[in-house]
PDB file of C-alpha atoms in Angstrom:
ATOM      1  CA  MET A1469     100.660 -68.926  20.759  1.00  0.00           C
ATOM      2  CA  THR A1470     101.731 -72.423  21.675  1.00  0.00           C
ATOM      3  CA  PRO A1471     103.934 -72.226  25.151  1.00  0.00           C
ATOM      4  CA  SER A1472     107.354 -74.159  24.905  1.00  0.00           C
ATOM      5  CA  TYR A1473     109.771 -74.842  27.772  1.00  0.00           C
ATOM      6  CA  ALA A1474     113.422 -75.637  27.627  1.00  0.00           C
ATOM      7  CA  PHE A1475     115.184 -77.436  30.465  1.00  0.00           C
ATOM      8  CA  THR A1476     117.870 -79.789  31.382  1.00  0.00           C
ATOM      9  CA  ALA A1477     117.010 -82.769  33.659  1.00  0.00           C
ATOM     10  CA  GLU A1478     118.574 -86.372  34.516  1.00  0.00           C
ATOM     11  CA  LEU A1479     117.100 -89.351  32.769  1.00  0.00           C
ATOM     12  CA  TRP A1480     116.294 -91.988  35.254  1.00  0.00           C
ATOM     13  CA  LEU A1481     114.765 -95.526  35.108  1.00  0.00           C
ATOM     14  CA  TYR A1482     111.541 -96.612  37.157  1.00  0.00           C
ATOM     15  CA  PRO A1483     112.428 -99.520  39.060  1.00  0.00           C
ATOM     16  CA  GLY A1484     110.668-102.512  37.807  1.00  0.00           C
ATOM     17  CA  GLU A1485     110.369-105.135  35.009  1.00  0.00           C
ATOM     18  CA  ALA A1486     108.943-102.603  32.577  1.00  0.00           C
ATOM     19  CA  ALA A1487     112.328-100.600  32.275  1.00  0.00           C
ATOM     20  CA  TRP A1488     110.473 -97.156  31.821  1.00  0.00           C
ATOM     21  CA  HIS A1489     112.685 -94.122  31.490  1.00  0.00           C
ATOM     22  CA  PHE A1490     111.481 -90.681  32.659  1.00  0.00           C
ATOM     23  CA  LEU A1491     112.734 -87.057  33.118  1.00  0.00           C
ATOM     24  CA  THR A1492     111.305 -85.150  35.894  1.00  0.00           C
ATOM     25  CA  LEU A1493     110.584 -81.613  34.773  1.00  0.00           C
ATOM     26  CA  PRO A1494     112.060 -78.837  36.902  1.00  0.00           C
ATOM     27  CA  ALA A1495     109.517 -77.123  39.457  1.00  0.00           C
ATOM     28  CA  ASP A1496     109.455 -74.006  37.640  1.00  0.00           C
ATOM     29  CA  VAL A1497     108.675 -75.598  34.309  1.00  0.00           C
ATOM     30  CA  ALA A1498     106.113 -77.864  35.965  1.00  0.00           C
ATOM     31  CA  ASP A1499     104.441 -74.781  37.748  1.00  0.00           C
ATOM     32  CA  GLY A1500     104.440 -72.960  34.418  1.00  0.00           C
ATOM     33  CA  ILE A1501     102.668 -75.819  32.552  1.00  0.00           C
ATOM     34  CA  ALA A1502     100.178 -76.267  35.434  1.00  0.00           C
ATOM     35  CA  ASP A1503      99.465 -72.362  35.526  1.00  0.00           C
ATOM     36  CA  HIS A1504      98.890 -72.457  31.743  1.00  0.00           C
ATOM     37  CA  ILE A1505      96.513 -75.270  31.772  1.00  0.00           C
ATOM     38  CA  ALA A1506      94.585 -73.814  34.813  1.00  0.00           C
ATOM     39  CA  GLU A1507      94.162 -70.367  32.993  1.00  0.00           C
ATOM     40  CA  ARG A1508      92.757 -71.968  30.120  1.00  0.00           C
ATOM     41  CA  SER A1509      90.357 -74.126  31.956  1.00  0.00           C
ATOM     42  CA  ILE A1510      91.430 -77.134  30.008  1.00  0.00           C
ATOM     43  CA  GLY A1511      89.869 -80.351  31.027  1.00  0.00           C
ATOM     44  CA  ARG A1512      92.339 -83.057  32.370  1.00  0.00           C
ATOM     45  CA  LYS A1513      93.132 -86.014  30.165  1.00  0.00           C
ATOM     46  CA  ALA A1514      93.450 -89.472  31.376  1.00  0.00           C
ATOM     47  CA  PHE A1515      95.607 -89.382  34.687  1.00  0.00           C
ATOM     48  CA  GLY A1516      95.997 -85.771  34.421  1.00  0.00           C
ATOM     49  CA  SER A1517      98.139 -85.911  31.404  1.00  0.00           C
ATOM     50  CA  VAL A1518      99.136 -83.154  29.026  1.00  0.00           C
ATOM     51  CA  LYS A1519      99.875 -83.743  25.364  1.00  0.00           C
ATOM     52  CA  VAL A1520     103.238 -82.319  24.338  1.00  0.00           C
ATOM     53  CA  THR A1521     105.697 -82.278  21.460  1.00  0.00           C
ATOM     54  CA  ALA A1522     109.112 -83.428  22.884  1.00  0.00           C
ATOM     55  CA  GLU A1523     112.587 -82.668  21.480  1.00  0.00           C
ATOM     56  CA  ILE A1524     115.707 -84.159  22.603  1.00  0.00           C
ATOM     57  CA  GLY A1525     118.854 -83.496  20.154  1.00  0.00           C
ATOM     58  CA  SER A1526     117.318 -84.258  16.694  1.00  0.00           C
ATOM     59  CA  GLN A1527     114.732 -86.601  18.048  1.00  0.00           C
ATOM     60  CA  THR A1528     111.226 -85.048  18.094  1.00  0.00           C
ATOM     61  CA  TRP A1529     107.801 -87.035  18.920  1.00  0.00           C
ATOM     62  CA  GLN A1530     104.559 -86.687  20.249  1.00  0.00           C
ATOM     63  CA  THR A1531     103.808 -87.835  23.819  1.00  0.00           C
ATOM     64  CA  SER A1532     102.182 -86.855  27.119  1.00  0.00           C
ATOM     65  CA  ILE A1533     103.707 -85.685  30.298  1.00  0.00           C
ATOM     66  CA  PHE A1534     101.960 -87.144  33.527  1.00  0.00           C
ATOM     67  CA  PRO A1535     101.719 -85.614  37.052  1.00  0.00           C
ATOM     68  CA  ASP A1536     103.874 -86.861  39.776  1.00  0.00           C
ATOM     69  CA  THR A1537     102.193 -85.843  43.001  1.00  0.00           C
ATOM     70  CA  LYS A1538     105.165 -87.194  45.030  1.00  0.00           C
ATOM     71  CA  ALA A1539     107.651 -85.049  43.200  1.00  0.00           C
ATOM     72  CA  GLY A1540     105.037 -82.246  42.781  1.00  0.00           C
ATOM     73  CA  SER A1541     106.160 -82.169  39.015  1.00  0.00           C
ATOM     74  CA  TYR A1542     105.375 -83.981  35.816  1.00  0.00           C
ATOM     75  CA  LEU A1543     107.090 -86.797  34.206  1.00  0.00           C
ATOM     76  CA  LEU A1544     108.201 -87.273  30.706  1.00  0.00           C
ATOM     77  CA  PRO A1545     108.522 -90.844  29.479  1.00  0.00           C
ATOM     78  CA  VAL A1546     111.438 -91.223  26.980  1.00  0.00           C
ATOM     79  CA  LYS A1547     110.914 -94.347  24.990  1.00  0.00           C
ATOM     80  CA  LYS A1548     113.646 -96.613  23.826  1.00  0.00           C
ATOM     81  CA  ALA A1549     113.915 -95.637  20.144  1.00  0.00           C
ATOM     82  CA  VAL A1550     114.462 -91.979  21.426  1.00  0.00           C
ATOM     83  CA  ARG A1551     116.966 -92.868  23.746  1.00  0.00           C
ATOM     84  CA  ASP A1552     118.952 -94.953  21.314  1.00  0.00           C
ATOM     85  CA  LYS A1553     118.876 -92.667  18.648  1.00  0.00           C
ATOM     86  CA  ALA A1554     120.015 -89.593  21.094  1.00  0.00           C
ATOM     87  CA  ARG A1555     122.410 -92.088  22.585  1.00  0.00           C
ATOM     88  CA  ILE A1556     121.308 -91.271  26.192  1.00  0.00           C
ATOM     89  CA  LYS A1557     120.976 -93.516  29.191  1.00  0.00           C
ATOM     90  CA  ALA A1558     119.860 -93.512  32.703  1.00  0.00           C
ATOM     91  CA  GLY A1559     121.853 -90.990  34.785  1.00  0.00           C
ATOM     92  CA  ASP A1560     122.457 -88.618  31.773  1.00  0.00           C
ATOM     93  CA  SER A1561     121.746 -84.875  31.855  1.00  0.00           C
ATOM     94  CA  VAL A1562     119.426 -84.333  29.110  1.00  0.00           C
ATOM     95  CA  ALA A1563     118.623 -81.157  27.336  1.00  0.00           C
ATOM     96  CA  VAL A1564     114.834 -80.973  26.481  1.00  0.00           C
ATOM     97  CA  ARG A1565     112.373 -78.678  24.607  1.00  0.00           C
ATOM     98  CA  LEU A1566     108.679 -79.343  25.151  1.00  0.00           C
ATOM     99  CA  GLU A1567     105.816 -77.702  23.352  1.00  0.00           C
ATOM    100  CA  LEU A1568     102.320 -77.821  24.547  1.00  0.00           C
ATOM    101  CA  GLN A1569      99.880 -79.391  21.825  1.00  0.00           C
ATOM    102  CA  PRO A1570      97.114 -77.316  20.657  1.00  0.00           C
ATOM    103  CA  ASP A1571      94.548 -78.993  22.473  1.00  0.00           C
ATOM    104  CA  SER A1572      96.656 -78.639  25.684  1.00  0.00           C
ATOM    105  CA  ALA A1573      97.431 -75.047  25.072  1.00  0.00           C
TER     106      ALA A1573
END
């Protein structure tokens, strides 16, 4: 069974010229993902990333979450096309569903 997680988090803008937007996964979700990966002895991907399918509103896309050692969590990047279609912006509280992709599960 592929693990899935549902949570709400605030969308934020990374300071800098690139204008990347992220959601920081809640600690309990990040811990669950880390535990699941550790239990399966899955090799780390680039930068410790984990492949996921993400869903916000009616928008579903394949991406990766990345560990954030400063926050002790994972970051979910939210691309402009998704933000525009979901009508979300930095500062919004966003409901998210994540499913680990089979090679991460």
